[in-house]
Coordinates of C-alpha atoms in Angstrom, one line a residue:
X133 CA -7.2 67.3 -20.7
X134 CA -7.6 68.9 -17.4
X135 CA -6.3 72.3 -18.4
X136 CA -8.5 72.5 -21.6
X137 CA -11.5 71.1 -19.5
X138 CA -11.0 73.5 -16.9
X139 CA -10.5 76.5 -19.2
X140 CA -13.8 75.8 -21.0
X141 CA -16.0 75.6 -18.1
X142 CA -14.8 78.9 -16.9
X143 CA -15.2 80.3 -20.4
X144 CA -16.9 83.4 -20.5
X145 CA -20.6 83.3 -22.8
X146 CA -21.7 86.0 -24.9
X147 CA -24.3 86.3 -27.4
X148 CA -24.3 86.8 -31.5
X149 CA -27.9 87.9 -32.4
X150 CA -29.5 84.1 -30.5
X151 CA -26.1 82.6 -30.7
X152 CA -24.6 81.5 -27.4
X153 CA -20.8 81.7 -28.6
X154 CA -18.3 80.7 -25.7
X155 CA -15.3 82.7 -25.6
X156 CA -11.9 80.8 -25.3
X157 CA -8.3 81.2 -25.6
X158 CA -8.2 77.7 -28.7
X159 CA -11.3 79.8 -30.7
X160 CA -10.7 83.3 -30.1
X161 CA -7.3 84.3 -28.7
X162 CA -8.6 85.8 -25.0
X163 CA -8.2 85.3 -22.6
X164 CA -4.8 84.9 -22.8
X165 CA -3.1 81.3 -24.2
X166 CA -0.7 79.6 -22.0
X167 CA 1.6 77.2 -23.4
X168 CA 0.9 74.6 -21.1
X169 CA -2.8 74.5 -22.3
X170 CA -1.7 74.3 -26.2
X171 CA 0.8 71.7 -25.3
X172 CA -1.5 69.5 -23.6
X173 CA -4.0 70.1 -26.6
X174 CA -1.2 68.5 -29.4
X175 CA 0.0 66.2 -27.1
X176 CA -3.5 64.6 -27.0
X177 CA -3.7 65.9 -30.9
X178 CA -0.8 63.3 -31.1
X179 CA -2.2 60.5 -29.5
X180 CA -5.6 60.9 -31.6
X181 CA -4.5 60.7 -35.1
X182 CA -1.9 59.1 -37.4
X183 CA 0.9 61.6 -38.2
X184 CA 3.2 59.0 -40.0
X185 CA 1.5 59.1 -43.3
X186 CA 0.6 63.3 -43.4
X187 CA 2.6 65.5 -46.2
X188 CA 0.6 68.7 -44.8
X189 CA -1.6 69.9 -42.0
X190 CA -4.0 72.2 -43.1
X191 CA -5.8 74.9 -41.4
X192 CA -8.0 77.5 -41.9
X193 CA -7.4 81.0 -41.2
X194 CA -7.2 82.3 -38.3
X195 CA -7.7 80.2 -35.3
X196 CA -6.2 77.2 -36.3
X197 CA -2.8 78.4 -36.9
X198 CA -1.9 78.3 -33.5
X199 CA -3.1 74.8 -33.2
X200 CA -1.3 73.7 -36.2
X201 CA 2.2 75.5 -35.8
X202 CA 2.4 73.9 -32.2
X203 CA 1.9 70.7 -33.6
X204 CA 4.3 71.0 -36.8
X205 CA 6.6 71.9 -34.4
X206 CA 6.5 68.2 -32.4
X207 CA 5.6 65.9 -36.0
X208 CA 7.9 68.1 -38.9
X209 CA 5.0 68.2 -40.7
X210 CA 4.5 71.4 -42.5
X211 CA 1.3 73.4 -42.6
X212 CA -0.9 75.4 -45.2
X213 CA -3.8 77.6 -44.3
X214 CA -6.3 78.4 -45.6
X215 CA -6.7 81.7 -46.6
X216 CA -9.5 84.6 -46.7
X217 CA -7.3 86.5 -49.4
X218 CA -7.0 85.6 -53.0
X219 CA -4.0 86.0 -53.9
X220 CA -4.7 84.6 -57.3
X221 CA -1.4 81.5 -57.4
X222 CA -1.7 79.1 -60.2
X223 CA -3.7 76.0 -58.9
X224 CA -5.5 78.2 -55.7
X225 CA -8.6 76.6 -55.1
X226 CA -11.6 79.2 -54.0
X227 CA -14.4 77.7 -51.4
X228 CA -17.3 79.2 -49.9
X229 CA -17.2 79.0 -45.9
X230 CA -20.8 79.8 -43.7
X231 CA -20.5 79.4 -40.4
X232 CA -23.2 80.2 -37.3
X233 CA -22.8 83.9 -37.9
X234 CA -21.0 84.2 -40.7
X235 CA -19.7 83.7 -44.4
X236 CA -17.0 84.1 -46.1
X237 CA -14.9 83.0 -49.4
X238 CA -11.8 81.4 -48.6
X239 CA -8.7 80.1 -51.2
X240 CA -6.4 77.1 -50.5
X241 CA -2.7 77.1 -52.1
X242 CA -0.2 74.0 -52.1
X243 CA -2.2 71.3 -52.0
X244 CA -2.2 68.8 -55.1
X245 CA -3.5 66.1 -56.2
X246 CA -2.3 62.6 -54.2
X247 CA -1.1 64.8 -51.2
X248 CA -1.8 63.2 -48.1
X249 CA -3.3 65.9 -45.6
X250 CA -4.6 66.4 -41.7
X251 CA -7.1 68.7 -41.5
X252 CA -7.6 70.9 -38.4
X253 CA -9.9 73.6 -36.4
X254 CA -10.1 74.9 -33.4
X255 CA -14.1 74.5 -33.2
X256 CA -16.7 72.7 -34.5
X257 CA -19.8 74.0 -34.6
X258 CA -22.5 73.9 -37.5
X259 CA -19.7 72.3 -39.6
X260 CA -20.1 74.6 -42.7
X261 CA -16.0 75.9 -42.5
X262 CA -14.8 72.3 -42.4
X263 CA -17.5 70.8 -44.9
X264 CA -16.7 73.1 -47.5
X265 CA -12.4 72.6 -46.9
X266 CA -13.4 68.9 -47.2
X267 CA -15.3 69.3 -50.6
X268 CA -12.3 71.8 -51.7
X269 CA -9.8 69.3 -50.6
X270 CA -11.5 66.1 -52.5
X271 CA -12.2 68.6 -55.9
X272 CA -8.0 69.3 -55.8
X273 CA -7.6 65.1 -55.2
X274 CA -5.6 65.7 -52.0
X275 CA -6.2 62.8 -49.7
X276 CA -7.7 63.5 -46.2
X277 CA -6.2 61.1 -43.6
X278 CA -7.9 62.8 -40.5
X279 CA -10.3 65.3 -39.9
X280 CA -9.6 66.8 -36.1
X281 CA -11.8 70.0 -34.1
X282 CA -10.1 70.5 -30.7
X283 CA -13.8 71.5 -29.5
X284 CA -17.0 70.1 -31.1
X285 CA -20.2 72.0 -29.9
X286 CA -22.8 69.4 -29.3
X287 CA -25.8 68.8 -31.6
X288 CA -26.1 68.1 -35.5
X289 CA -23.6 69.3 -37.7
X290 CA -22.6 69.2 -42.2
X291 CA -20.1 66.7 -41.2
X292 CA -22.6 64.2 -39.6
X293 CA -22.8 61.2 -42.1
X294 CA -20.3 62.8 -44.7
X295 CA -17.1 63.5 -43.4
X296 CA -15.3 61.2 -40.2
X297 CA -14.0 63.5 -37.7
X298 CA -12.4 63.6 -34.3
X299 CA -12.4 65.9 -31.6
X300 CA -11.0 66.0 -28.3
X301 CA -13.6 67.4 -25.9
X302 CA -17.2 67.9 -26.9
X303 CA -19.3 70.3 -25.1
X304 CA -22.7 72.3 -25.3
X305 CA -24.0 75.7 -24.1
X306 CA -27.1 75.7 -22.1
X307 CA -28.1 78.6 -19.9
X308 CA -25.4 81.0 -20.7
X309 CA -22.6 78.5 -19.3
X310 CA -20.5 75.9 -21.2
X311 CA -21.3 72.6 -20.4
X312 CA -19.0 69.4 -20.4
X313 CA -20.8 66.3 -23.0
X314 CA -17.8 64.1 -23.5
X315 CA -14.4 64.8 -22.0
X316 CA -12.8 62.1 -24.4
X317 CA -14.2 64.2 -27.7
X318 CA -15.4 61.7 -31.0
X319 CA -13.1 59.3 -32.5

C-alpha cells in the first residue's frame, strides 16, 4: 500500500462550505491516475475479500467505476453501476443517496433477487451513498457478500452497527492535511 499511502498524504485539501474534502486521484480523478497505484489498490482489493462466490460487483456512479473495471478485469466478474439517470428498465430500483455535501437520486438495474454481489466505493465518508445501496440491494433480495471503500475517512459513519464493511487504508483530515489512522484499513 505504499503508493496509495504515499498519494494520500500528498493529497491536496480544499474546503466545501466546513468540509475538509481531500482531493485524490481513487475519489476524484486528479491528479492524474497511474496504473501502478490502481493495480496495487485491486491487488490488495483481492487479498481482502472473497471473489469466488460474487455474480456482480456493484458500483456507484462515478468514482467507483474505475475501481471496479480494474478489478473485473483480474476476477471475470462483471460489474453494474449504479446510476444517477433513470432510465426507467423493468425491475430498476430508485434510492436516495446524501452524502457530506450532497444528494442525489440514484437507480440500480440488473440485480435480482438471490444474486450474490460485492459492493464497492472509492470513499467512505458519512456513509449515506453506501447505506442507502445496501438498503436498495436487501429491498431487491440480492445478497451482499462484501461491502469494500478503498478509503474510509475516520470518525462515525450510517454503516457503523448496520452494515460490515472493509477498507483498505483509513485516514482523517486535521489541519488542512490528510492524516494516516490505519494503514491496514477495517476488516
Amino acid at each position: 500500500m505504499d503508493q496509495l499511502r504515499r498519494s494520500l498524504l500528498e493529497a491536496p485539501i480544499i474546503e466545501k462550505g466546513e468540509y475538509e474534502y481531500f482531493v485524490h486521484p481513487i475519489s476524484d480523478g486528479v491528479p492524474t491516475l497511474q496504473p501502478s497505484l490502481l493495480r496495487e489498490i485491486v491487488i490488495k482489493i483481492c487479498r481482502k475479500v472473497e471473489l469466488e462466490d460474487v455474480d456482480k460487483i456493484v458500483t456507484p456512479a462515478a468514482m467507483g467505476i474505475h475501481i471496479s473495471t480494474a478489478l473485473s478485469l483480474m476476477s471475470d466478474v462483471p460489474i453494474v453501476v449504479i446510476r444517477k439517470r433513470q432510465y426507467g428498465l423493468e425491475g430498476e430500483v430508485s434510492l436516495s443517496q446524501q452524502t457530506g455535501y450532497s444528494e442525489s437520486e440514484m437507480y440500480i438495474n440488473d440485480v435480482q433477487a438471490g444474486d450474490r454481489v460485492l459492493v464497492i466505493d472509492d470513499v467512505l465518508s458519512t456513509g449515506g451513498t453506501l447505506s442507502a445501496i445496501c438498503e436498495a440491494l436487501d429491498g431487491i433480495g440480492a445478497d451482499v457478500t462484501d461491502v469494500l471503500t478503498v478509503i474510509k475517512k475516520a470518525g462515525e459513519n450510517e454503516l457503523d452497527g448496520e452494515v460490515d464493511y472493509k477498507s483498505l487504508i483509513n485516514v482523517r483530515v486535521e489541519d488542512g492535511e490528510v492524516v494516516i489512522v490505519d494503514e491496514n484499513g477495517d476488516g
